[in-house]
């Protein structure tokens, strides 16, 4: 297990920290809405984004959403 990607609901920061300690891997959060059809913010590993996004965020702006 290299990373855990949280989907369905935004993961609160305290739960994210807890899960990282328990599973010993980065927990990646994201944000999107059904109406957009894809993520609005996320951590894109293939683009070299940090596995440690800023605290209380759901990642960086997702490429292609503007």
Backbone as a ProteinNet text record, in pm:
[ID]
protein_1_A
[PRIMARY]
XXXXXXXXXXXXXXXXXXXXXXXXXXXXXXXXXXXXXXXXXXXXXXXXXXXXXXXXXXXXXXXXXX
[TERTIARY]
85	0	89.4	75.2	160	86.8	-40.5	-121.9	-267	-345.6	-490.3	-557	-649.4	-723.6	-863.9	-902.6	-1034	-1134.1	-1243.1	-1346.4	-1484	-1574.2	-1711.6	-1742.8	-1660.5	-1676.7	-1540.6	-1539.9	-1415.9	-1368.5	-1242.2	-1183.8	-1137.3	-1190.3	-1147.4	-1001.7	-934.4	-790.7	-753.9	-830.5	-798.7	-806.2	-906	-916.9	-802.3	-762.2	-649.8	-521.5	-493.7	-373.1	-377.8	-492.6	-508.4	-479.6	-540.8	-523.8	-378.9	-311	-170	-84.4	-115.2	-40.5	-68.8	-194.8	-234.4	-181.9	-202.1	-165.7	-23.7	38.7	177	197.2	95	102.6	30.4	59.6	-11.4	-160	-245	-387.9	-414.1	-463.5	-488.1	-636.4	-667	-802.8	-832.2	-957.8	-994.4	-1128.6	-1167.4	-1298	-1351.6	-1477	-1544.8	-1693.5	-1768.7	-1914	-1965.6	-2079.3	-2140.1	-2155.6	-2192.9	-2216.2	-2090.6	-1973.1	-1849.7	-1804.2	-1842	-1803.3	-1662.4	-1584.8	-1449.5	-1401	-1284.1	-1228.8	-1203.4	-1218.6	-1186.1	-1050.2	-1028.3	-897.2	-859.3	-730.9	-680.4	-527.9	-467.5	-322.7	-294.6	-229.9	-201.8	-59	-44.9	88.4	168	103	170.9	227.1	182.7	232.8	337.7	378.5	483.9	440.3	309.5	262.2	299.3	314.7	356.4	253.7	303.2	215.4	169.3	217.8	179.4	120.7	-3.4	-62.5	-84.2	-106.8	-126.6	-236.9	-216.9	-312.4	-451.8	-553.5	-694.9	-732.9	-655.9	-693.7	-726.5	-785.8	-814.7	-724.7	-609.9	-514.2	-503.9	-450.1	-426.4	-533.3	-548.1	-643.7	-615.4	-718.4	-705.3	-687.8	-588.3	-565.6	-691.1	-720.6	-835.2	-961.7	-961.8	-1079.5	-1048.9	-1125.3	-1104.7	-1229.8
-117.3	0	123.5	207.4	327	454.8	464.8	581.7	537.8	621.7	600.7	725.1	705.5	815.1	815.3	924.6	936	984.8	911.3	949.2	944.3	1022	1021.7	1139.2	1161.6	1273.6	1336	1464.2	1532	1476.1	1447.9	1391.5	1506.2	1511.9	1617.8	1595.6	1703.4	1699.8	1603.6	1602.4	1515.8	1368.1	1330.3	1191.3	1157	1253.2	1232.4	1204.2	1284.2	1265.4	1129.7	1093.7	963.8	849.2	853.9	746.3	735.5	848.7	844.1	776.5	799.7	734	584.5	546.4	405.5	326.6	378.4	305.5	333.5	439.3	474.7	501.3	560	603.5	737.5	816.5	943	919.7	1005.5	1004.5	1122.2	1094.3	1198.6	1231.1	1357	1407.1	1472.1	1495.8	1566.5	1634.6	1718.1	1783.2	1791.9	1752.1	1768.1	1768.3	1806.9	1807	1729.2	1665.2	1589.1	1675.5	1800.7	1890.2	1917.5	1908	1936.2	1816.8	1697.3	1577.9	1529.3	1603.1	1559.7	1641.8	1606.9	1675.7	1823.2	1905.1	2047	2069.9	2005	2006.1	1863.3	1834	1700.3	1705.9	1595.8	1579.7	1486.4	1536.8	1459.7	1406.4	1281	1222.4	1224	1202.5	1200.2	1335.2	1441.8	1575.8	1621.5	1531.4	1562.8	1649.8	1656.1	1736.6	1670.9	1751.7	1705.1	1611.2	1507.4	1417.6	1481.2	1600.4	1674.3	1809.6	1811.5	1940.2	2026.8	2156	2243.8	2192.4	2212.3	2167.8	2224	2143.7	2180.2	2205.9	2155	2168.6	2031.7	2032.3	1907.7	1893.1	1955.8	1945.6	2075	2063.2	2178.1	2180.5	2293.9	2298	2185.4	2115.6	2002	2052.3	2001	2046.3	2029.8	2131.7	2126.3	2186.4	2217.9	2282.4	2429.5	2514.9	2659	2738.5
0	0	0	-104	-115.3	-76.8	-109.4	-75.6	-58.7	8.7	19.2	-37.1	-130.5	-192.2	-134.4	-70.9	-8.2	-112.3	-129.2	-225.8	-160.1	-212.2	-163.6	-73.4	24.1	116.8	142.7	170.5	206.5	340.1	351	473.5	563.7	685.7	777.1	817.9	853.1	879.1	991.9	1098.8	1212.9	1173.8	1094.6	1047.5	953.6	870.6	778.1	855.6	958.1	1039.9	1109.3	1164.5	1231.9	1134.6	1015.4	917.6	870.3	853.8	812.9	919.1	1045.6	1153.6	1157.4	1139.5	1146.7	1027	905.6	784	736	790	755.5	606	544	404.2	392.3	288.8	269.6	239.1	293.5	264.2	170.6	51.6	-47.9	-52.1	-33.7	-32.5	-166.8	-196.7	-319	-298.8	-393.3	-389.3	-530.1	-543.8	-671.7	-649.2	-749.5	-744.4	-863.6	-846.3	-954.7	-1079.7	-1059.8	-1173.1	-1255.4	-1195.1	-1269.5	-1352.5	-1311.7	-1385.7	-1358.1	-1281.9	-1244.9	-1126.8	-1077.7	-960.7	-989.5	-885.1	-892.1	-825.9	-712.3	-646.8	-610.7	-617.9	-586	-581.6	-540.3	-547.9	-664.3	-766.9	-888.1	-881.1	-843.9	-827.3	-957.2	-1069.8	-1198.3	-1240.4	-1175.1	-1206.3	-1106.3	-1018	-922.5	-806.1	-779.5	-667.3	-534.6	-432.9	-301	-239.2	-173	-98.1	32.2	60.9	181.7	140.5	89	52.3	175.8	157.8	273.1	366.1	495	596.5	567.4	589.1	570.7	425.2	330.2	189.7	131.9	14.7	-56	-177.7	-174.3	-283.6	-362.3	-481.3	-568.8	-678.6	-749	-859.7	-959.7	-999.6	-1090.4	-1233.3	-1307.4	-1445.1	-1531.5	-1609.4	-1699.1	-1642.2	-1512.2	-1452.4	-1433.4	-1499.3	-1481.4	-1504.8
[MASK]
++++++++++++++++++++++++++++++++++++++++++++++++++++++++++++++++++

